[in-house]
Coordinates of C-alpha atoms and ligand atoms in Angstrom, one line a residue:
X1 CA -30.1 -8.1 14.7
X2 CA -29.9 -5.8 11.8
X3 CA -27.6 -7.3 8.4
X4 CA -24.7 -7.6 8.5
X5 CA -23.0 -4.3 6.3
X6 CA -21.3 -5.2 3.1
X7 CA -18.4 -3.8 1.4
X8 CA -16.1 -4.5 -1.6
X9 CA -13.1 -3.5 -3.2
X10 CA -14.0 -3.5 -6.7
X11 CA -10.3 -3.1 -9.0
X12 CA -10.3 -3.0 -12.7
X13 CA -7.5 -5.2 -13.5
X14 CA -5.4 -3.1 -16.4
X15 CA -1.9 -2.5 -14.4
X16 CA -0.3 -3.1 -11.4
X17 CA -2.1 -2.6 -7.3
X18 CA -1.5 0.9 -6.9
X19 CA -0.9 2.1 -3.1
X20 CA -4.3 4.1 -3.3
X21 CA -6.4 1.5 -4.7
X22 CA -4.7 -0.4 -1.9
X23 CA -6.1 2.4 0.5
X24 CA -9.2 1.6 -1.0
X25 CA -8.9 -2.2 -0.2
X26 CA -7.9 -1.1 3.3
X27 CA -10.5 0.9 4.8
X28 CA -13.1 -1.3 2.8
X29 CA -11.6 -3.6 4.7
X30 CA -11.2 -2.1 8.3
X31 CA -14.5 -1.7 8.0
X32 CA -15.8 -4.9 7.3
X33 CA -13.5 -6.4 10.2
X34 CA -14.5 -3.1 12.8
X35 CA -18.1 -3.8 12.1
X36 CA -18.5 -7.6 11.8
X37 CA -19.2 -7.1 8.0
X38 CA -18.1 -8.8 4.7
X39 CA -15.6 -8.0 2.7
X40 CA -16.3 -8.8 -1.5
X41 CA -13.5 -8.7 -3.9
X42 CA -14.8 -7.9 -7.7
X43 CA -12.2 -7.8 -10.6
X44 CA -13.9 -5.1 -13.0
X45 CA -12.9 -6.9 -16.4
X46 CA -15.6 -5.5 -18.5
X47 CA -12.8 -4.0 -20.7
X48 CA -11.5 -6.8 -22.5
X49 CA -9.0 -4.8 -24.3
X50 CA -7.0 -3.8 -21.6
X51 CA -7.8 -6.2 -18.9
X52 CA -5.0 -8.9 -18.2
X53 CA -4.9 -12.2 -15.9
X54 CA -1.6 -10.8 -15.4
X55 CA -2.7 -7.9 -13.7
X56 CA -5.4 -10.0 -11.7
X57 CA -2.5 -11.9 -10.4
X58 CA -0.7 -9.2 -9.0
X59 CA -3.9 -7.2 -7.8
X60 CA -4.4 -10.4 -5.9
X61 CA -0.5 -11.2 -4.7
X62 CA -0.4 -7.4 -3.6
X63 CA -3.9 -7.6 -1.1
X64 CA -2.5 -11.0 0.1
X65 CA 1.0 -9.6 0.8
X66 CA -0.3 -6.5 3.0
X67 CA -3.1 -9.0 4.7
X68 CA -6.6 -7.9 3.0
X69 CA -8.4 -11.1 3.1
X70 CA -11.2 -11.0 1.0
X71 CA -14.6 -13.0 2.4
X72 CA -16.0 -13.3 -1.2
X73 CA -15.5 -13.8 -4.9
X74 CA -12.7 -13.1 -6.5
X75 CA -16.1 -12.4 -8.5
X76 CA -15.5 -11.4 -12.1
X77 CA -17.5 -8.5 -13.6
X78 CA -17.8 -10.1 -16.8
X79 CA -19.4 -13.0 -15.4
X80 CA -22.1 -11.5 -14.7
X81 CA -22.9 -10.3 -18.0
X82 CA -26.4 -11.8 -18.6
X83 CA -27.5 -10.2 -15.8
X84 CA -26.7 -6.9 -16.7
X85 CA -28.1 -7.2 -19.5
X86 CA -31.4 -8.4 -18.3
X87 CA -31.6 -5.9 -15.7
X88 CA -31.1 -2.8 -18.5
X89 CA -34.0 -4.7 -20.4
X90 CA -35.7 -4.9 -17.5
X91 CA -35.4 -1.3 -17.3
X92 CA -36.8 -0.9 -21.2
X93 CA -39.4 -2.9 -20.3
X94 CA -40.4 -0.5 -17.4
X95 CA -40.0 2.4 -19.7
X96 CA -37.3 3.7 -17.4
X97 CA -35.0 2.9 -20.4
X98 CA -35.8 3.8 -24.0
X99 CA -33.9 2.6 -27.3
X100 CA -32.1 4.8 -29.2
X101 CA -31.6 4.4 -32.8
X102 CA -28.7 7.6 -33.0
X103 CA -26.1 6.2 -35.3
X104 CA -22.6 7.2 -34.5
X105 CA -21.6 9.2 -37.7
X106 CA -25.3 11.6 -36.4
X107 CA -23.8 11.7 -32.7
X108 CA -20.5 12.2 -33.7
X109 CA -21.5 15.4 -36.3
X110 CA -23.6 16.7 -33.4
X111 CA -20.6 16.2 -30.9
X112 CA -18.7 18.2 -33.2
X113 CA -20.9 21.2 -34.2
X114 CA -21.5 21.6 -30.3
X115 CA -18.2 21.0 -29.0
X116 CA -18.4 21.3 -25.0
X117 CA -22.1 22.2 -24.8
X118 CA -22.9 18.4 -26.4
X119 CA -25.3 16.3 -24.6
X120 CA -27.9 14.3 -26.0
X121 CA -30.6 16.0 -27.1
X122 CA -32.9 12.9 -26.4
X123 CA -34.1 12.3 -29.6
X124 CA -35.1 9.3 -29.5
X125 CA -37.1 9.8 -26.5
X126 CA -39.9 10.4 -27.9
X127 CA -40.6 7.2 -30.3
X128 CA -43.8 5.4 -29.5
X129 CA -43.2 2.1 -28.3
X130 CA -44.6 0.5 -30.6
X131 CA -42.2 1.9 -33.6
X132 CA -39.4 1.0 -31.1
X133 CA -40.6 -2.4 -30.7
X134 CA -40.9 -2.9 -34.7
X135 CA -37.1 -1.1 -35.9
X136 CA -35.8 -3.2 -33.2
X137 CA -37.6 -6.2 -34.2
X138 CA -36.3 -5.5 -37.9
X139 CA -33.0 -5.7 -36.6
X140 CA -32.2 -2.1 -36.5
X141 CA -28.7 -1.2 -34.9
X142 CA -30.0 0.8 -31.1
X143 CA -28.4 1.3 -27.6
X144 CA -30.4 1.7 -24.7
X145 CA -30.5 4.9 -22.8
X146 CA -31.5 5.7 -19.4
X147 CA -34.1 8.3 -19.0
X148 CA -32.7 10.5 -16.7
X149 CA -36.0 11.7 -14.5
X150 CA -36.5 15.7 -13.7
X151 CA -35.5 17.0 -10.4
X152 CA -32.0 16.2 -8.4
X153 CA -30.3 13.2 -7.3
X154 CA -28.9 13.4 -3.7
X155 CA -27.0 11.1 -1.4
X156 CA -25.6 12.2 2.3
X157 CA -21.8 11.0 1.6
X158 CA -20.1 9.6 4.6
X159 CA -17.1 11.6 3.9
X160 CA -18.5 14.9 2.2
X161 CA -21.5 15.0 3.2
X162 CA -24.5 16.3 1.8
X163 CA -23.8 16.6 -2.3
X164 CA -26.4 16.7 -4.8
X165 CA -26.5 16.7 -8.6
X166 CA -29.5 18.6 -10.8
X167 CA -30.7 16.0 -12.7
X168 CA -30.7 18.0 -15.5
X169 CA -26.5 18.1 -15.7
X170 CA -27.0 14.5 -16.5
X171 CA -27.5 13.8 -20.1
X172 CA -29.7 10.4 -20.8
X173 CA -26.7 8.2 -20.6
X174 CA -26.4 4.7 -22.8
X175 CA -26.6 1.8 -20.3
X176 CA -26.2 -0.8 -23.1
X177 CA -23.8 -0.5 -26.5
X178 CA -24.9 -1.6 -29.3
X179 CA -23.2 -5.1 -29.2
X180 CA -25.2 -5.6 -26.0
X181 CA -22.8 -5.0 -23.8
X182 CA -23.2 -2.9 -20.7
X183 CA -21.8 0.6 -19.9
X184 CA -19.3 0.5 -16.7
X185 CA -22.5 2.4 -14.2
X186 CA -24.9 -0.3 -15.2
X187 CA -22.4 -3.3 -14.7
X188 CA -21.3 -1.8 -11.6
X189 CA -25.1 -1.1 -9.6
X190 CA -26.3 -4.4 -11.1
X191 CA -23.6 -6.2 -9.5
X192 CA -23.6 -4.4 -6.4
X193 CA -27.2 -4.9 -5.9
X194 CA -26.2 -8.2 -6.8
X195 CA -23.9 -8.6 -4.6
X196 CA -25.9 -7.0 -1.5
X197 CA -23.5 -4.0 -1.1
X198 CA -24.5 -1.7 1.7
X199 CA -21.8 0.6 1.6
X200 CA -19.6 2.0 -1.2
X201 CA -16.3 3.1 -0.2
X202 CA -14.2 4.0 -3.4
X203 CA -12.2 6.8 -4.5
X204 CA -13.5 10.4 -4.9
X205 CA -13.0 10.1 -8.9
X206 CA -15.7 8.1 -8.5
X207 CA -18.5 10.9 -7.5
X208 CA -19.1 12.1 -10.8
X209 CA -20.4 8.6 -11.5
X210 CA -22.5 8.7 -8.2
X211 CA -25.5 10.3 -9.2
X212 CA -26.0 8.2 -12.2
X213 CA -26.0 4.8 -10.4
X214 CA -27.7 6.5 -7.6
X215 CA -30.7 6.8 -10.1
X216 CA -30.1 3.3 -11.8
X217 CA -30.5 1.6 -8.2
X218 CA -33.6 3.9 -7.6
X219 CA -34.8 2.9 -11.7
X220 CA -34.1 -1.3 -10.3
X221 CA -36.4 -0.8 -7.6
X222 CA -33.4 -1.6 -5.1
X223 CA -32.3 0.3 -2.1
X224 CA -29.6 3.0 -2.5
X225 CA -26.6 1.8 -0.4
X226 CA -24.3 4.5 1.6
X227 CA -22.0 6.1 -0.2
X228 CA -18.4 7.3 0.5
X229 CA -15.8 8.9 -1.2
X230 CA -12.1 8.6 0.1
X231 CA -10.3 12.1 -0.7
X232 CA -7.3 12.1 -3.2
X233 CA -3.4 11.2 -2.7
X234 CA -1.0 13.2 -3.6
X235 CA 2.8 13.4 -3.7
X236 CA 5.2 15.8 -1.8
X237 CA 4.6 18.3 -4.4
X238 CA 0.8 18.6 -4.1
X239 CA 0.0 17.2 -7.2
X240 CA -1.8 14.1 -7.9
X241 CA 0.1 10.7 -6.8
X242 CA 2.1 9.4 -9.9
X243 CA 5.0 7.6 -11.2
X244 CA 6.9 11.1 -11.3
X245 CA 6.7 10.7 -7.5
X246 CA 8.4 7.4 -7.2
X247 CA 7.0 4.0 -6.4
X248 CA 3.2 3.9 -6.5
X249 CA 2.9 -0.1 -6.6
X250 CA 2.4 -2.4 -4.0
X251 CA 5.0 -4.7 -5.3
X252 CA 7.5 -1.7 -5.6
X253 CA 7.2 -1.6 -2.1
X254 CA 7.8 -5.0 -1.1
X255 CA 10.9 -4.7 -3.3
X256 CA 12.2 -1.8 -1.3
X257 CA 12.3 -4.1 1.6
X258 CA 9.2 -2.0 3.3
X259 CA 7.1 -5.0 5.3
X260 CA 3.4 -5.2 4.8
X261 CA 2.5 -4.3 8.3
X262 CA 4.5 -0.8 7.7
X263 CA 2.7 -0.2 4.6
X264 CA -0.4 -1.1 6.5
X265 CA 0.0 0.8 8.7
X266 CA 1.0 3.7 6.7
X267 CA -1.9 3.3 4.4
X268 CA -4.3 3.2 7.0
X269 CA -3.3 7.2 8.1
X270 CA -3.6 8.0 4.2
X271 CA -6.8 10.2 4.6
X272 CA -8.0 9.0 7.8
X273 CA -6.7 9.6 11.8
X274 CA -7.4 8.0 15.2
X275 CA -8.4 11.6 16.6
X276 CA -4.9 11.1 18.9
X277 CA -1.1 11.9 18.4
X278 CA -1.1 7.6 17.7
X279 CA 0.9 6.9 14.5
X280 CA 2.5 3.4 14.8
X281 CA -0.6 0.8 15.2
X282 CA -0.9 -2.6 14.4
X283 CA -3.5 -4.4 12.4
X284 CA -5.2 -4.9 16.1
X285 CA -5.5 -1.5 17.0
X286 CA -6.4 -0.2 13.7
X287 CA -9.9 -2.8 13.6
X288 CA -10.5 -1.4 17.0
X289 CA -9.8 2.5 16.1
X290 CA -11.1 3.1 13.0
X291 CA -14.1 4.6 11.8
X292 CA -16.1 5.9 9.0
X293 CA -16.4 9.6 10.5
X294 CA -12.8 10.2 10.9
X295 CA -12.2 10.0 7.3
X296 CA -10.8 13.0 6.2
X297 CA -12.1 15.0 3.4
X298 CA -8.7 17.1 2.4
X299 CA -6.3 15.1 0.1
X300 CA -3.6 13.0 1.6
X301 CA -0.2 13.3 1.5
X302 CA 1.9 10.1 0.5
X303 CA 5.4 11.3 2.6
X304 CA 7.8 8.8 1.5
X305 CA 10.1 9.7 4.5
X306 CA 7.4 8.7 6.8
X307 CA 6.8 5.6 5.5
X308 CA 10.6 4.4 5.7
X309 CA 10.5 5.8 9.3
X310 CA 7.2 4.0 10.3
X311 CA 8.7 0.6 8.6
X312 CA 12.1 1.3 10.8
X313 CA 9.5 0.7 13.8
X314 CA 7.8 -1.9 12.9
X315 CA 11.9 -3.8 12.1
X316 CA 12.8 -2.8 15.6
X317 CA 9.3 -5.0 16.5
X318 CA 9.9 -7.8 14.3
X319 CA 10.8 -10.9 15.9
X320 CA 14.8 -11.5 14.6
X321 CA 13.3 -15.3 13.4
X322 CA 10.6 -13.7 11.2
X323 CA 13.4 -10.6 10.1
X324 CA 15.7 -13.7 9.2
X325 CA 13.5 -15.5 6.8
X326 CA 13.2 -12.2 4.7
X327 CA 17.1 -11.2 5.3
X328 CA 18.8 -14.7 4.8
X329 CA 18.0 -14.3 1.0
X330 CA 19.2 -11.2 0.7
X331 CA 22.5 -12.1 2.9
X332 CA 23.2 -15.4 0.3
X333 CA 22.1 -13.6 -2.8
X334 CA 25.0 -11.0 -2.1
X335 CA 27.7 -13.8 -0.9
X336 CA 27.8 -13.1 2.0
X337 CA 26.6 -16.4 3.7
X338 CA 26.0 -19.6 2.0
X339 CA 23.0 -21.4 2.1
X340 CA 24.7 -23.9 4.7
X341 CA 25.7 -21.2 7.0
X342 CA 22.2 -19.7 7.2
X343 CA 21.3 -22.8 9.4
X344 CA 24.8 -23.9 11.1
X345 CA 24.9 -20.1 12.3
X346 CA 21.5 -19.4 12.8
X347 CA 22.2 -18.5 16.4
X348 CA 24.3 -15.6 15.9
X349 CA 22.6 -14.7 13.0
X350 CA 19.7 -13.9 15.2
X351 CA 22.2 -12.2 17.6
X352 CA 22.9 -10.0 14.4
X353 CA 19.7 -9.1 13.4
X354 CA 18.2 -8.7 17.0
X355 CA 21.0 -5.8 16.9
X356 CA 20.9 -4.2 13.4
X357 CA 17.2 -4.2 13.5
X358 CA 16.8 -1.4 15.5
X359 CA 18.9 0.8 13.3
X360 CA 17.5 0.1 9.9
X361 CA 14.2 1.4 8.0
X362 CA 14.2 -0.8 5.2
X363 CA 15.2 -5.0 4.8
X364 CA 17.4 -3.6 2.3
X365 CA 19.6 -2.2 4.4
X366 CA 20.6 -5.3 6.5
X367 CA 22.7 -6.5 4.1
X368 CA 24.9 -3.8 3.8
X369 CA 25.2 -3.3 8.1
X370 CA 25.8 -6.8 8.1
X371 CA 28.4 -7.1 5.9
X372 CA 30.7 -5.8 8.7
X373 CA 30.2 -8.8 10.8
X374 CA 30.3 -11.3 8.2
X375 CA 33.6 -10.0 5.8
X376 CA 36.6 -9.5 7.3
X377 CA 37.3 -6.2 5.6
X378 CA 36.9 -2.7 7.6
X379 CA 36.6 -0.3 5.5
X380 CA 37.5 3.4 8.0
X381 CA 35.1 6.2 7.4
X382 CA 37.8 9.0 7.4
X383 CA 35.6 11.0 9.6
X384 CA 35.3 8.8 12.4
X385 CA 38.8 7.8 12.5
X386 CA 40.2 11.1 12.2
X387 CA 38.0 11.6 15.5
X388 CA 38.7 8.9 17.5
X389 CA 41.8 7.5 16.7
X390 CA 43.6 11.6 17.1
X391 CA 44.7 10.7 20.5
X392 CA 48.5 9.4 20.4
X393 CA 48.1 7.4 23.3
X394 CA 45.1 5.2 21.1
X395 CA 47.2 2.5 20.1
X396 CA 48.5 1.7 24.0
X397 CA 44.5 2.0 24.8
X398 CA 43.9 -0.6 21.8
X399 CA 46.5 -3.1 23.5
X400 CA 44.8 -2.9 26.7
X401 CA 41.1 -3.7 25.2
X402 CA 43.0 -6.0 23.2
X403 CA 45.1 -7.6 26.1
X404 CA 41.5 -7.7 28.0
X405 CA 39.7 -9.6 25.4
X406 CA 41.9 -12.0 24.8
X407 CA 42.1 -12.9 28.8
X408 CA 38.6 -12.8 29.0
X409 CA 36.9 -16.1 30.2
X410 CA 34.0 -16.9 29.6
X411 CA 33.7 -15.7 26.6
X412 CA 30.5 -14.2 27.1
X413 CA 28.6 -10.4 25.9
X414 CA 27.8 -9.8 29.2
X415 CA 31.8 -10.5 30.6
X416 CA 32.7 -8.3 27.6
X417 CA 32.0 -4.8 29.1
X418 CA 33.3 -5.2 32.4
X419 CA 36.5 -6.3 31.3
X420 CA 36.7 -3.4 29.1
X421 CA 36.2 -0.9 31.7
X422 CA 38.7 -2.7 33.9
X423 CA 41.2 -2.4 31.0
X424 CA 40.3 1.6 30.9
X425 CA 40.9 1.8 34.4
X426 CA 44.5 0.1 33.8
X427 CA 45.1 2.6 31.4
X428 CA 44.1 5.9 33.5
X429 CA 41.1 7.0 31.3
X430 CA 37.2 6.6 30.9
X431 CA 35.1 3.5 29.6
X432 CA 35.1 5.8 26.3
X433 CA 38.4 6.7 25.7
X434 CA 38.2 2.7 25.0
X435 CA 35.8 2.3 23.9
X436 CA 35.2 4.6 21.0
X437 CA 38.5 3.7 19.4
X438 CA 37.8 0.4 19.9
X439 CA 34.3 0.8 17.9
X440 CA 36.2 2.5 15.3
X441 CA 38.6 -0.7 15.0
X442 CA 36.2 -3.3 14.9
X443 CA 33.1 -1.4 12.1
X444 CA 35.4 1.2 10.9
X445 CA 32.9 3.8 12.3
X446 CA 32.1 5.2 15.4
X447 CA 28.2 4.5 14.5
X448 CA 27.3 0.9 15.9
X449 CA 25.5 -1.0 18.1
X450 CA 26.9 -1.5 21.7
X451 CA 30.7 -2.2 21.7
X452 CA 30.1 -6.1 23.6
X453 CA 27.7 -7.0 20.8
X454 CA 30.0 -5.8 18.1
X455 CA 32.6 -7.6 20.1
X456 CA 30.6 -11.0 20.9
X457 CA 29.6 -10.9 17.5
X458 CA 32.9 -10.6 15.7
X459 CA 34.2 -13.4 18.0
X460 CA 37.8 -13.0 20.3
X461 CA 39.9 -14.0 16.8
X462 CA 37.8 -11.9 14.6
X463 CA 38.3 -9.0 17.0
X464 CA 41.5 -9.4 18.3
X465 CA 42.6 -9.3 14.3
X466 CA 40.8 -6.2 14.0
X467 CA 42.7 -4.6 16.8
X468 CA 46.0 -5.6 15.4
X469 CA 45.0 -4.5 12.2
X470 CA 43.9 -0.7 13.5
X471 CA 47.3 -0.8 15.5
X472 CA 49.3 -1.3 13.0
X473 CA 47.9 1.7 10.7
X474 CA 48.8 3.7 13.7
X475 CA 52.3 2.6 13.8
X476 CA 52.4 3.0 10.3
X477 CA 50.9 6.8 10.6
X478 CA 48.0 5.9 7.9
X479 CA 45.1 5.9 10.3
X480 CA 44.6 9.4 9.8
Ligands
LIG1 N1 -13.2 -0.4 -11.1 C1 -13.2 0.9 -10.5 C2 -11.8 1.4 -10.3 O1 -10.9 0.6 -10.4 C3 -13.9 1.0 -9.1 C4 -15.3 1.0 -9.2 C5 -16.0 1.2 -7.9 O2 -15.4 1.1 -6.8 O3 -17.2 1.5 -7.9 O4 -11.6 2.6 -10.2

């Protein structure tokens, strides 16, 4: 049996989880699951400065919220400091890395007379080793270059194929600062070789670094893993993904009430297809479907719209126990159950939710459908009464549902229709001609679930108030 492949998500830790570093996670992911790989989490804190716990934390609450389980590490970068530091001396030793002695006030006057055409003009190259040896030895200030070898660096990228650099495009870049610490490229292939990384999956702002670490893994002596770049997001308006756009955090998300199997989901699509009209797929189906070859080159899309549809489907598929453990905060946060209630009424709180799911596409908006069946206030939409409630003979057609529900035993949702359609019948008109009034009376809308839910749920007193209440605006002429 061949290794196992090895992947890893490899986030510096200076803000928030941002959706496409979370896309990034993802497919590292998928394919660590879809090919019996492992999956190594690295927190890139090289950069002290603007590295924070703080943003560790939530890189690491955000994966754990949308289900990215990582097999190794959290493994931090600057750990392995030592290392990278022996492997660029390593690299001096071998000659594939040469000191430079270039103070920054010479660069700097060089940067500026040459402007855009500035790269290093290898200087330092050419001091014997022995010289080298002594100013460094004599505690002479020096970083250490690569020496960028003649010819052109290549690598067959999973997503764009065949790209190549001329090595000459590449100027002899440091590998090691002056204080001894390690440029990003060189922390990066030393951990990864480290780390036994087979394939790099990362974002495409990434392939300008590509050739360089390409030929730092070839200067190590180790073997060159695969490479692949995952194409751009952008927002509606073609540009680059940003704050302008909206929410571009993980958390953000969560706090719009969008679950982490939608986002999943939705993430999963950014850039990459099952090669089928499939759009809604569970974790499941997505280990089984996806694959390195369908990942799409062009830049994706991040359709907000989509993603609030797609989470609408996966609220219609939640279990109403699992919707109520997110919702029930949200219902007693707002007053509109206490704390007490959430348990003595569990029941029909489930009856609730097993109804309202299917009409919303966010958590968020539970609250406010529910608020119906939980207040006693109805406020009309003007629209929907003006509709339904036109007829003169709605009141008379009121008292019969009324007159119906208050006879009705047992008390149960399936009695509930039946007994209206009898009551239409009693009144000379269709199931609707009751029924639509009636929904009117009871949500104030003629937009709800099915009328013997809405019913069941409001209870015979809470409904049979309701009723009154619609008949008398009629009598009183202000329904309209
Ligand atoms: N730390 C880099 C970033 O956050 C990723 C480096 C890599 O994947 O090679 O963009």
């Amino acid at each position: 049996m061949s290794d196992p492949i090895r992947v890893r998500f490899a986030p510096s830790p200076t803000g928030y989880l941002h959706v496409g570093g979370a896309r990034t996670a993802l497919f590292n992911w998928l394919i660590a699951r879809k090919l019996g790989g492992v999956f190594v989490l690295r927190i890139e804190d090289t950069d002290r400065e603007r590295s924070t716990d703080a943003s560790t934390r939530t890189i690491l609450e955000g994966m754990t919220w949308l289900g990215l389980h990582w097999d190794e590490g959290p493994v931090r970068q600057a750990d392995g400091l030592p290392r990278h530091q022996a492997d660029a001396r390593r690299m001096l030793g071998e000659g594939t890395a040469y000191r430079c002695f270039c103070t920054q006030e010479e660069l700097a006057a060089k940067r500026e007379q040459l402007q855009h055409e500035y790269r290093y003009d290898q200087k330092c190259r050419a001091i014997p080793a022995g010289e080298s040896d002594a100013r460094a030895a004599a505690g002479e200030p020096h970083t250490l270059r690569f020496r960028v070898p003649e010819g052109v660096t290549q690598w067959d990228d999973i997503v764009h194929g065949e790209t190549r650099f001329e090595n000459a495009s590449l100027e002899d870049f440091i590998i090691l600062r002056t204080d001894g610490t390690p440029i990003y490229n060189m922390a990066v292939v030393s951990d990864d070789i480290d780390m036994r990384i087979t394939h790099v999956i990362r974002g495409d702002d990434h392939i300008p670094n590509t050739p360089k670490q390409i030929l730092l893994y070839q200067a190590l002596g180790a073997p060159v893993p695969a490479f692949g770049h995952l194409p751009m997001i952008l927002g509606g308006d073609g540009r680059k993904l940003s704050k302008r756009h909206g929410a571009t955090a993980v958390g953000d998300y969560a706090q719009l009430g969008v679950l982490p199997e939608a986002l999943f989901n939705f993430l999963a699509l950014l850039g990459w297809n099952p090669g089928d009209e499939r759009e809604v797929m569970d974790v499941e189906e997505l280990v089984q479907t996806f694959s390195l070859e369908r990942i799409n080159k062009k830049s994706a899309v991040f359709d907000t719209e989509k993603l609030f549809w797609m989470n609408g489907r996966y609220l219609e598929k939640k279990p109403a126990e699992e919707l109520l453990s997110l919702v029930a905060p949200l219902l007693v946060a707002q007053g509109l159950i206490t704390e007490a209630e959430v348990e003595t009424r569990r029941g029909w709180l489930l009856h609730l939710l097993e109804l309202l799911k299917t009409r919303a596409r966010s958590v968020k908006d539970i609250p406010a459908q529910a608020r119906i069946y939980l207040g006693d206030e109805v406020e009309y939409d003007a629209d929907s009464v003006a509709k339904q409630w036109k007829d003169p003979l709605t009141a008379e057609r009121l008292g019969a549902a009324r007159a119906a529900l208050e006879a009705l035993e047992p008390w149960t949702v399936e009695a509930i229709e039946p007994a209206l359609r009898a009551a239409a019948e009693g009144v000379g008109v269709g199931f609707g001609k009751v029924a639509q009034p009636l929904r009117v009376a009871l949500t104030g809308s003629s937009a709800s679930p099915g009328i013997d839910h809405v019913v069941f749920l409001l209870g015979r007193e809470g409904a049979l108030r309701r009723i009154d209440r619609a008949r008398e605006r009629l009598a009183a002429g202000t329904a309209a």
